[in-house]
Amino acid sequence: MKNRYSKRELILQGTPTSPGIAIGPVYIFKPLTINLSELEIKIDNIEAEFRHFDRARKSVLAQLRYTRLISEEHYGDQFTDIFDSQQAFLDDPVLIEEIREEIARTHHSAAYAVSKILSEKSEHFIKLENDYFRERAYDILDLKQKLIHALLGISIDYHLSSPAVVVAEMLSPADTVQFNRNFILGFLTDRGGKTSHATIMARGLRIPSVVNDAGLSRIIGKQDFLIIDGFEGHIILNPLEETLQKYEKLQKNYKHYEQGLTKQAAKEAVTRDGQKIELLANIEFLQEVGDVKLNYADGVGLFRTESVFIERETLPSEEEQYEIYKKLAEQLNPAEVVIRTIDLGGDKLLKGYSDEEEANPFLGWRAIRFCLDRPNLFKRQLRAILRASAFGNVKILLPMISTLREVQLTKQLIQQVKEELKKEKVPFNEKLPVGIMIETPAAALLTEQLALQVDFFSIGTNDLTQYVLAIDRTNNRVAKSYNTYNPSVLRLIADTIIAANAQKLPVTLCGEFAAQPEAVPLLIGMG
């Protein structure tokens, strides 16, 4: 360990992606990378190259199935969907045909065709605005490397013989699982983000993780000693003794805090007068189910379905949606899962449906208005949710309601879908609860009437606050006046709770306000 003192201490800043403090020697994970120019080999026998590609593809699929089994054996089903999605990508007949066509057209090797086609696909994802979809580029790059390694007969060494901080340019979900969990102290990578699959897994496994895009994996050596701070993003290379002592103390304190928090989180939240308070998670992706379970949430209070739709070349089929909602329901059963229908428009656009620019998109063609104007698209989603309701405690949530008519029209569509499913003898929960978001002033003022039409309310404090106060919370000039504690907002929240209680309807509340500990006594006091 003396090497850590013989070199100059270097302090750098990265992006924290998984909380915790990691302290230890470095393990450089550097799978062999091949440049496209090195693969530009002309081949004579195209059919033989097709077979070579198919063998490699099947080999990678077998690797993924094996990794999935390892993951399932050690961590349950919380990460299996990640490997399922990678297998589905490699099984895509369109992708297979694209690579075969590239081989036939150029007479280049299968490795060259794989590198070219998958590099183009990853570049497409990198250009997307949505963080989650942009980070799917890393999954594609990972599969590219796996296929090239299989084609060239290259194997990857995951052997860790002692505890270390793993330093890499990029980590895939498979990499994360195949290291010996007992020896991983933390991850430091050049690429990735908070929604990358490897990061989601690191959080699920409680492994500290930091990303730094300065190419540290090429600078840090095997003899270096490292501290990474998954809270602040600090990276300390070869720390001084006083720095080391400081972070060892922080690490110890955090472990004590985490242990205490885990004990508390496992308990029911009950007030002194016996009222149970449910704490539900808001999630956007199926891969976040592990975090829901890890933190002892009572269920999912809002599953945002926009991620199923946006940044795609084609709309998701009913079957694609059904598989996602079904897995969500199964993995969390018997806990409740509230699936919100698509809230598109505003800052979330759907390719092919949102080309016309709107002067005020947040006040325009969005959410329930968009859905009711596109009944076929809406019914496809409703069918998928209803079918998934046979596999768990599912509820439907309607966003951006501002009139009774919107609720009535949606309930008519739901009834139509129910009749269709009955005729098709498809199982579903006939008593599937239907709720609405209270996030417009109009809905908040109509809660007495709306309470007679639905099964539950969910108060969306972010939108409700900005619409009541006529303040765009993303506009720096006026954001300082954005305040959910404003009496006008609090009065509408209180009125909503009173109207719901009168009809014995459950009420949940989401948004930034729900995450403020000081707001909890106020909200409990409101009922």
Coordinates of C-alpha atoms in Angstrom, one line a residue:
M1 CA 0.0 0.0 0.0
K2 CA 3.0 2.4 0.4
N3 CA 2.7 3.3 -3.3
R4 CA -0.3 5.5 -2.6
Y5 CA 2.0 7.8 -0.6
S6 CA 5.0 7.8 -3.1
K7 CA 3.0 9.6 -5.8
R8 CA 1.4 13.0 -5.9
E9 CA -2.2 13.2 -4.7
L10 CA -4.5 14.1 -7.6
I11 CA -8.1 15.3 -7.0
L12 CA -10.6 15.2 -9.9
Q13 CA -14.3 15.7 -10.4
G14 CA -16.7 13.2 -11.9
T15 CA -20.4 12.5 -12.0
P16 CA -21.7 10.5 -9.0
T17 CA -23.9 7.6 -10.3
S18 CA -24.2 5.2 -7.4
P19 CA -23.9 6.4 -3.7
G20 CA -21.2 5.3 -1.4
I21 CA -17.4 5.6 -0.8
A22 CA -14.9 3.2 -2.3
I23 CA -11.3 3.1 -1.1
G24 CA -8.7 0.6 -2.5
P25 CA -6.2 -0.4 -5.1
V26 CA -7.0 -0.2 -8.8
Y27 CA -8.0 -3.0 -11.1
I28 CA -7.8 -1.9 -14.8
F29 CA -10.5 -3.7 -16.8
K30 CA -9.5 -3.3 -20.5
P31 CA -11.0 -5.7 -23.0
L32 CA -9.2 -5.7 -26.3
T33 CA -10.7 -3.2 -28.7
I34 CA -10.4 -3.5 -32.4
N35 CA -10.5 -0.6 -34.8
L36 CA -12.7 -0.7 -37.9
S37 CA -9.7 -0.3 -40.2
E38 CA -8.2 -3.5 -38.7
L39 CA -11.3 -5.5 -39.7
E40 CA -11.4 -4.3 -43.3
I41 CA -10.5 -7.6 -44.8
K42 CA -11.9 -8.8 -48.1
I43 CA -13.5 -12.2 -48.2
D44 CA -14.3 -14.5 -51.1
N45 CA -16.8 -17.0 -49.7
I46 CA -19.8 -14.9 -48.6
E47 CA -21.9 -17.9 -47.5
A48 CA -19.1 -19.1 -45.3
E49 CA -18.9 -15.6 -43.7
F50 CA -22.7 -15.7 -43.2
R51 CA -22.2 -18.9 -41.2
H52 CA -19.3 -17.4 -39.3
F53 CA -21.5 -14.5 -38.3
D54 CA -24.4 -16.8 -37.3
R55 CA -22.1 -18.9 -35.1
A56 CA -20.7 -15.8 -33.4
R57 CA -24.2 -14.4 -32.8
K58 CA -25.4 -17.7 -31.3
S59 CA -22.2 -17.8 -29.1
V60 CA -22.9 -14.3 -27.7
L61 CA -26.6 -15.2 -27.1
A62 CA -25.4 -18.2 -25.2
Q63 CA -23.1 -15.9 -23.1
L64 CA -26.0 -13.6 -22.4
R65 CA -28.2 -16.5 -21.3
Y66 CA -25.5 -17.8 -19.0
T67 CA -24.9 -14.3 -17.5
R68 CA -28.7 -14.0 -17.0
L69 CA -28.6 -17.3 -15.1
I70 CA -25.7 -16.0 -12.9
S71 CA -27.6 -12.8 -12.3
E72 CA -30.8 -14.6 -11.4
E73 CA -29.0 -17.0 -9.1
H74 CA -27.3 -14.3 -7.1
Y75 CA -29.6 -11.3 -7.3
G76 CA -33.1 -12.7 -8.2
D77 CA -35.1 -11.3 -11.1
Q78 CA -34.2 -7.7 -10.6
F79 CA -31.7 -7.5 -13.5
T80 CA -33.0 -10.3 -15.8
D81 CA -34.9 -7.9 -18.0
I82 CA -31.6 -6.1 -19.0
F83 CA -30.2 -9.3 -20.4
D84 CA -33.6 -10.2 -22.1
S85 CA -33.5 -6.9 -23.9
Q86 CA -30.0 -7.5 -25.2
Q87 CA -30.9 -11.0 -26.4
A88 CA -34.0 -9.5 -28.2
F89 CA -31.7 -7.0 -29.9
L90 CA -29.4 -9.7 -31.2
D91 CA -32.4 -11.8 -32.3
D92 CA -33.9 -8.9 -34.3
P93 CA -34.3 -10.2 -37.9
V94 CA -33.9 -6.7 -39.3
L95 CA -30.5 -6.3 -37.6
I96 CA -29.4 -9.8 -38.8
E97 CA -30.4 -8.9 -42.4
E98 CA -28.6 -5.5 -42.3
I99 CA -25.4 -7.2 -41.3
R100 CA -25.8 -9.9 -43.9
E101 CA -26.5 -7.3 -46.6
E102 CA -23.4 -5.4 -45.6
I103 CA -21.2 -8.5 -46.0
A104 CA -22.8 -9.4 -49.4
R105 CA -22.5 -5.8 -50.7
T106 CA -19.0 -5.0 -49.6
H107 CA -17.4 -8.5 -49.5
H108 CA -15.9 -7.4 -46.1
S109 CA -15.6 -9.7 -43.1
A110 CA -18.5 -10.3 -40.7
A111 CA -16.5 -8.5 -38.0
Y112 CA -16.2 -5.4 -40.2
A113 CA -19.9 -5.5 -41.0
V114 CA -20.8 -5.9 -37.3
S115 CA -18.6 -3.0 -36.4
K116 CA -19.9 -0.7 -39.1
I117 CA -23.6 -1.4 -38.6
L118 CA -23.6 -1.4 -34.8
S119 CA -21.4 1.7 -34.6
E120 CA -24.0 3.6 -36.8
K121 CA -26.8 2.4 -34.5
S122 CA -25.0 3.5 -31.4
E123 CA -24.3 6.9 -33.0
H124 CA -28.0 7.3 -33.6
F125 CA -28.8 6.8 -30.0
I126 CA -26.0 9.1 -28.8
K127 CA -27.7 12.0 -30.7
L128 CA -31.0 11.5 -28.9
E129 CA -32.1 14.1 -26.3
N130 CA -33.5 11.6 -23.8
D131 CA -30.7 10.4 -21.3
Y132 CA -32.1 6.9 -21.0
F133 CA -32.2 6.3 -24.8
R134 CA -28.8 8.0 -25.3
E135 CA -27.3 5.6 -22.9
R136 CA -28.6 2.6 -24.8
A137 CA -25.8 3.4 -27.1
Y138 CA -23.4 1.8 -24.6
D139 CA -25.5 -1.4 -24.7
I140 CA -25.1 -1.5 -28.5
L141 CA -21.3 -0.8 -28.3
D142 CA -21.1 -3.6 -25.7
L143 CA -22.9 -6.1 -28.0
K144 CA -20.6 -4.9 -30.9
Q145 CA -17.5 -5.8 -28.9
K146 CA -19.0 -9.1 -27.8
L147 CA -19.8 -10.1 -31.4
I148 CA -16.3 -9.0 -32.7
H149 CA -14.6 -10.9 -29.8
A150 CA -16.6 -14.0 -30.7
L151 CA -15.8 -13.6 -34.4
L152 CA -12.1 -13.2 -33.7
G153 CA -11.9 -15.8 -30.9
I154 CA -11.0 -13.3 -28.2
S155 CA -11.9 -14.0 -24.6
I156 CA -12.4 -11.5 -21.7
D157 CA -10.8 -12.0 -18.3
Y158 CA -13.0 -11.1 -15.3
H159 CA -10.7 -12.5 -12.7
L160 CA -10.4 -10.3 -9.6
S161 CA -8.1 -12.0 -7.0
S162 CA -8.5 -9.3 -4.3
P163 CA -10.7 -6.3 -3.4
A164 CA -10.2 -3.4 -5.8
V165 CA -11.9 -0.4 -7.5
V166 CA -12.6 -1.4 -11.1
V167 CA -11.5 1.2 -13.6
A168 CA -12.7 0.9 -17.2
E169 CA -13.6 2.9 -20.2
M170 CA -17.1 1.4 -20.1
L171 CA -18.9 -1.4 -18.3
S172 CA -21.7 -3.5 -19.6
P173 CA -24.4 -5.2 -17.5
A174 CA -22.7 -8.5 -18.2
D175 CA -19.3 -7.1 -17.0
T176 CA -21.0 -5.9 -13.8
V177 CA -22.4 -9.4 -13.0
Q178 CA -19.4 -11.5 -14.0
F179 CA -16.9 -9.9 -11.6
N180 CA -16.6 -11.5 -8.2
R181 CA -19.1 -9.4 -6.1
N182 CA -17.0 -9.9 -2.9
F183 CA -14.0 -8.2 -4.5
I184 CA -15.7 -5.2 -6.1
L185 CA -15.2 -2.0 -4.1
G186 CA -16.5 0.4 -6.7
F187 CA -16.6 1.4 -10.3
L188 CA -14.9 4.3 -12.1
T189 CA -15.7 4.6 -15.8
D190 CA -15.1 7.0 -18.7
R191 CA -18.6 6.5 -20.1
G192 CA -22.1 6.0 -18.7
G193 CA -24.7 7.9 -16.8
K194 CA -27.3 7.6 -14.1
T195 CA -29.7 5.7 -16.3
S196 CA -27.2 3.3 -18.0
H197 CA -27.9 -0.4 -17.3
A198 CA -24.5 -0.9 -15.6
T199 CA -25.2 2.0 -13.3
I200 CA -28.7 0.8 -12.5
M201 CA -27.2 -2.5 -11.5
A202 CA -24.4 -0.9 -9.5
R203 CA -27.1 1.0 -7.5
G204 CA -29.1 -2.2 -7.1
L205 CA -26.0 -4.0 -5.8
R206 CA -25.0 -0.9 -3.6
I207 CA -21.6 -0.5 -5.3
P208 CA -20.3 3.1 -5.4
S209 CA -19.9 4.4 -8.9
V210 CA -18.5 7.5 -10.5
V211 CA -18.2 8.5 -14.2
N212 CA -15.5 10.8 -15.5
D213 CA -15.3 11.6 -19.2
A214 CA -11.6 12.8 -19.2
G215 CA -10.3 9.3 -20.1
L216 CA -9.0 8.4 -16.7
S217 CA -9.0 4.7 -17.6
R218 CA -6.0 5.5 -19.9
I219 CA -4.1 7.5 -17.2
I220 CA -4.6 5.4 -14.0
G221 CA -2.1 2.6 -13.6
K222 CA -2.2 -0.8 -11.8
Q223 CA 0.0 0.5 -9.0
D224 CA -2.3 3.4 -8.2
F225 CA -4.5 3.7 -5.1
L226 CA -8.0 5.3 -5.5
I227 CA -10.9 6.8 -3.6
I228 CA -14.2 7.5 -5.4
D229 CA -17.0 9.4 -3.8
G230 CA -20.4 8.3 -5.2
F231 CA -22.2 11.2 -3.4
E232 CA -20.2 14.2 -4.7
G233 CA -18.4 12.6 -7.6
H234 CA -14.9 13.3 -6.2
I235 CA -12.0 11.1 -7.5
I236 CA -8.8 11.1 -5.4
L237 CA -5.8 9.3 -6.9
N238 CA -3.0 8.3 -4.6
P239 CA -4.5 10.1 -1.5
L240 CA -2.4 11.7 1.2
E241 CA -2.7 10.1 4.7
E242 CA -5.0 12.8 6.0
T243 CA -7.3 12.5 2.9
L244 CA -7.4 8.8 3.3
Q245 CA -8.4 9.1 7.0
K246 CA -11.1 11.6 6.1
Y247 CA -12.7 9.3 3.6
E248 CA -12.3 6.2 5.8
K249 CA -14.3 8.1 8.4
L250 CA -17.0 9.1 5.8
Q251 CA -17.2 5.6 4.6
K252 CA -17.7 4.2 8.1
N253 CA -20.3 6.8 9.0
Y254 CA -22.2 6.1 5.7
K255 CA -22.2 2.3 6.4
H256 CA -23.7 3.0 9.9
Y257 CA -26.2 5.4 8.4
E258 CA -27.2 2.9 5.7
Q259 CA -27.6 0.0 8.2
G260 CA -29.9 2.2 10.3
L261 CA -31.8 3.4 7.3
T262 CA -32.3 -0.1 6.1
K263 CA -33.8 -1.2 9.4
Q264 CA -36.1 1.8 9.4
A265 CA -37.1 1.4 5.8
A266 CA -38.2 -2.2 6.5
K267 CA -40.7 -1.0 9.1
E268 CA -44.2 0.1 8.4
A269 CA -44.7 3.9 8.4
V270 CA -47.5 4.3 11.0
T271 CA -48.4 7.5 12.9
R272 CA -48.9 7.5 16.7
D273 CA -52.6 7.3 16.3
G274 CA -52.4 4.2 14.1
Q275 CA -52.6 5.7 10.6
K276 CA -50.5 3.8 8.0
I277 CA -48.7 6.0 5.5
E278 CA -47.7 4.4 2.3
L279 CA -44.5 5.4 0.5
L280 CA -44.6 4.5 -3.1
A281 CA -42.0 4.9 -5.8
N282 CA -42.2 6.8 -9.1
I283 CA -40.3 5.0 -11.8
E284 CA -39.8 5.2 -15.6
F285 CA -38.1 2.0 -16.5
L286 CA -38.7 -1.7 -15.7
Q287 CA -35.1 -2.0 -14.6
E288 CA -35.8 0.3 -11.6
V289 CA -37.9 -2.4 -9.9
G290 CA -34.8 -3.6 -8.1
D291 CA -34.5 -0.1 -6.5
V292 CA -38.2 -0.2 -5.5
K293 CA -37.6 -3.5 -3.6
L294 CA -34.2 -2.5 -2.2
N295 CA -35.7 0.6 -0.6
Y296 CA -38.8 -1.2 0.8
A297 CA -41.3 1.0 -1.1
D298 CA -44.9 -0.1 -0.7
G299 CA -45.3 -0.3 -4.5
V300 CA -45.2 1.9 -7.5
G301 CA -47.3 5.0 -7.3
L302 CA -46.6 6.1 -10.8
F303 CA -45.0 4.2 -13.7
R304 CA -44.4 6.7 -16.5
T305 CA -45.1 5.0 -19.8
E306 CA -43.6 7.7 -22.0
S307 CA -40.3 5.8 -22.1
V308 CA -42.1 3.0 -23.9
F309 CA -43.1 5.4 -26.8
I310 CA -40.5 8.1 -27.3
E311 CA -37.3 8.1 -29.4
R312 CA -38.5 5.1 -31.5
E313 CA -38.8 4.8 -35.2
T314 CA -42.1 3.0 -34.9
L315 CA -44.9 2.9 -32.2
P316 CA -44.8 0.1 -29.7
S317 CA -47.2 -2.7 -30.5
E318 CA -49.8 -3.8 -27.9
E319 CA -47.8 -7.0 -27.4
E320 CA -44.6 -5.0 -26.6
Q321 CA -46.4 -2.8 -24.1
Y322 CA -48.2 -5.8 -22.6
E323 CA -44.9 -7.6 -21.9
I324 CA -43.4 -4.6 -20.1
Y325 CA -46.5 -3.9 -18.0
K326 CA -46.9 -7.7 -17.2
K327 CA -43.3 -8.0 -16.0
L328 CA -43.8 -4.9 -13.9
A329 CA -47.0 -6.3 -12.3
E330 CA -45.5 -9.8 -11.8
Q331 CA -42.2 -8.6 -10.2
L332 CA -44.0 -6.3 -7.7
N333 CA -47.1 -8.5 -6.9
P334 CA -48.9 -8.2 -4.5
A335 CA -47.7 -4.5 -4.2
E336 CA -49.7 -2.0 -6.2
V337 CA -48.5 -0.7 -9.5
V338 CA -50.1 2.5 -10.8
I339 CA -49.5 2.7 -14.6
R340 CA -50.0 6.3 -16.0
T341 CA -51.2 6.5 -19.6
I342 CA -48.9 8.3 -21.9
D343 CA -48.3 12.0 -21.0
L344 CA -46.9 13.1 -24.3
G345 CA -46.6 16.7 -25.4
G346 CA -44.9 19.6 -23.6
D347 CA -41.3 18.4 -23.2
K348 CA -42.0 14.9 -24.4
L349 CA -42.6 14.4 -28.1
L350 CA -43.7 11.4 -30.2
K351 CA -42.1 10.9 -33.6
G352 CA -44.6 11.5 -36.4
Y353 CA -47.3 13.0 -34.1
S354 CA -45.7 16.2 -32.9
D355 CA -44.2 17.8 -35.9
E356 CA -46.4 20.9 -35.7
E357 CA -44.8 23.5 -33.4
E358 CA -47.0 24.8 -30.6
A359 CA -46.7 28.3 -29.1
N360 CA -47.5 26.9 -25.6
P361 CA -46.9 23.1 -25.7
F362 CA -47.5 22.6 -21.9
L363 CA -50.9 24.1 -22.4
G364 CA -51.6 22.4 -25.7
W365 CA -52.1 19.0 -27.3
R366 CA -50.7 16.8 -24.6
A367 CA -51.5 13.9 -22.3
I368 CA -55.3 12.9 -22.2
R369 CA -56.1 15.4 -25.0
F370 CA -53.6 13.7 -27.3
C371 CA -54.8 10.2 -26.3
L372 CA -58.5 11.0 -26.9
D373 CA -57.7 12.4 -30.3
R374 CA -55.8 9.2 -31.1
P375 CA -58.3 6.5 -29.9
N376 CA -56.6 3.6 -31.7
L377 CA -53.2 4.4 -30.2
F378 CA -54.9 4.9 -26.8
K379 CA -56.9 1.7 -26.9
R380 CA -53.8 -0.2 -27.8
Q381 CA -52.2 1.0 -24.5
L382 CA -55.4 0.4 -22.5
R383 CA -55.6 -3.2 -23.8
A384 CA -52.0 -3.8 -22.8
I385 CA -52.6 -2.5 -19.3
L386 CA -55.9 -4.4 -18.8
R387 CA -54.2 -7.6 -20.0
A388 CA -51.3 -7.0 -17.5
S389 CA -53.8 -6.5 -14.7
A390 CA -54.4 -10.3 -14.6
F391 CA -50.8 -10.7 -13.2
G392 CA -50.7 -8.3 -10.3
N393 CA -52.2 -5.3 -8.4
V394 CA -52.5 -2.9 -11.3
K395 CA -54.2 0.5 -11.5
I396 CA -54.7 3.0 -14.3
L397 CA -53.9 6.6 -13.9
L398 CA -55.0 9.4 -16.3
P399 CA -52.8 12.5 -16.6
M400 CA -53.7 16.2 -17.1
I401 CA -57.4 15.9 -16.6
S402 CA -59.2 19.2 -16.7
T403 CA -62.9 18.3 -17.5
L404 CA -65.4 15.6 -16.4
R405 CA -65.9 14.9 -20.1
E406 CA -62.3 13.7 -20.5
V407 CA -62.9 11.2 -17.7
Q408 CA -66.2 10.0 -19.1
L409 CA -64.8 9.5 -22.6
T410 CA -61.8 7.6 -21.3
K411 CA -64.1 5.3 -19.1
Q412 CA -66.1 4.6 -22.3
L413 CA -63.0 3.5 -24.1
I414 CA -61.9 1.3 -21.2
Q415 CA -65.4 -0.3 -21.2
Q416 CA -65.1 -0.9 -25.0
V417 CA -61.7 -2.6 -24.4
K418 CA -63.1 -4.7 -21.6
E419 CA -65.9 -6.0 -23.9
E420 CA -63.4 -6.8 -26.6
L421 CA -61.2 -8.8 -24.2
K422 CA -64.2 -10.7 -22.9
K423 CA -65.2 -11.7 -26.4
E424 CA -61.6 -12.8 -27.0
K425 CA -61.6 -14.7 -23.7
V426 CA -58.5 -12.8 -22.5
P427 CA -58.2 -12.6 -18.7
F428 CA -58.0 -9.2 -17.0
N429 CA -59.1 -7.6 -13.7
E430 CA -62.7 -6.5 -14.3
K431 CA -62.5 -4.2 -11.3
L432 CA -59.3 -2.5 -12.4
P433 CA -59.2 0.8 -10.5
V434 CA -59.1 4.0 -12.6
G435 CA -57.7 7.2 -11.1
I436 CA -56.8 10.6 -12.2
M437 CA -54.0 13.1 -11.7
I438 CA -55.0 16.3 -10.0
E439 CA -52.5 18.6 -11.6
T440 CA -54.6 21.4 -13.2
P441 CA -56.5 24.1 -11.4
A442 CA -59.6 23.0 -13.2
A443 CA -59.4 19.4 -11.9
A444 CA -58.6 20.7 -8.4
L445 CA -61.7 22.9 -8.4
L446 CA -63.9 19.9 -9.7
T447 CA -62.7 17.3 -7.2
E448 CA -66.1 16.8 -5.6
Q449 CA -67.6 15.9 -9.0
L450 CA -64.6 14.0 -10.2
A451 CA -64.5 11.9 -7.0
L452 CA -67.9 10.4 -8.1
Q453 CA -66.3 9.2 -11.4
V454 CA -63.0 7.6 -10.3
D455 CA -61.4 5.2 -7.8
F456 CA -58.5 7.3 -6.6
F457 CA -56.7 10.6 -6.9
S458 CA -53.0 11.4 -7.4
I459 CA -52.0 15.0 -6.8
G460 CA -49.2 16.1 -9.1
T461 CA -47.6 19.0 -7.2
N462 CA -45.1 20.0 -9.9
D463 CA -47.6 20.8 -12.6
L464 CA -50.3 22.0 -10.2
T465 CA -48.0 24.5 -8.6
Q466 CA -46.8 25.9 -11.9
Y467 CA -50.3 26.1 -13.4
V468 CA -51.8 27.7 -10.3
L469 CA -49.1 30.3 -10.0
A470 CA -48.6 30.7 -13.8
I471 CA -44.9 30.1 -13.3
D472 CA -42.7 28.0 -15.5
R473 CA -40.4 26.2 -13.0
T474 CA -37.7 25.7 -15.7
N475 CA -37.5 29.5 -16.4
N476 CA -34.7 30.9 -14.3
R477 CA -36.1 34.4 -14.3
V478 CA -39.3 33.4 -12.4
A479 CA -38.3 30.0 -10.8
K480 CA -37.6 31.7 -7.5
S481 CA -41.4 32.4 -7.2
Y482 CA -42.3 28.7 -7.8
N483 CA -43.4 27.6 -4.3
T484 CA -45.8 24.8 -3.5
Y485 CA -46.2 26.3 0.0
N486 CA -48.0 29.2 -1.6
P487 CA -51.5 29.3 0.2
S488 CA -53.4 29.0 -3.1
V489 CA -51.6 25.7 -3.9
L490 CA -52.0 24.4 -0.4
R491 CA -55.7 25.2 -0.4
L492 CA -56.3 23.3 -3.6
I493 CA -54.3 20.3 -2.2
A494 CA -56.4 20.4 1.0
D495 CA -59.7 20.7 -0.9
T496 CA -58.7 17.7 -3.0
I497 CA -58.0 15.6 0.1
I498 CA -61.3 16.6 1.7
A499 CA -63.2 15.7 -1.5
A500 CA -61.5 12.3 -1.7
N501 CA -62.0 11.5 2.0
A502 CA -65.7 12.3 1.6
Q503 CA -66.0 9.5 -1.0
K504 CA -63.5 7.3 0.8
L505 CA -61.1 7.5 -2.1
P506 CA -57.3 6.8 -1.6
V507 CA -55.1 9.9 -2.3
T508 CA -51.4 9.9 -3.2
L509 CA -49.2 12.9 -3.8
C510 CA -46.1 13.1 -6.0
G511 CA -43.6 15.6 -7.3
E512 CA -40.8 17.5 -5.6
F513 CA -43.1 18.5 -2.7
A514 CA -43.5 14.8 -1.8
A515 CA -39.7 14.5 -1.4
Q516 CA -39.4 17.3 1.1
P517 CA -39.3 15.9 4.7
E518 CA -40.6 19.2 6.2
A519 CA -43.7 18.8 4.1
V520 CA -44.6 15.4 5.6
P521 CA -46.2 16.7 8.8
L522 CA -48.3 19.2 6.9
L523 CA -49.5 16.6 4.4
I524 CA -50.4 14.1 7.1
G525 CA -52.2 16.8 9.0
M526 CA -54.2 17.5 5.8
G527 CA -55.4 13.9 5.9

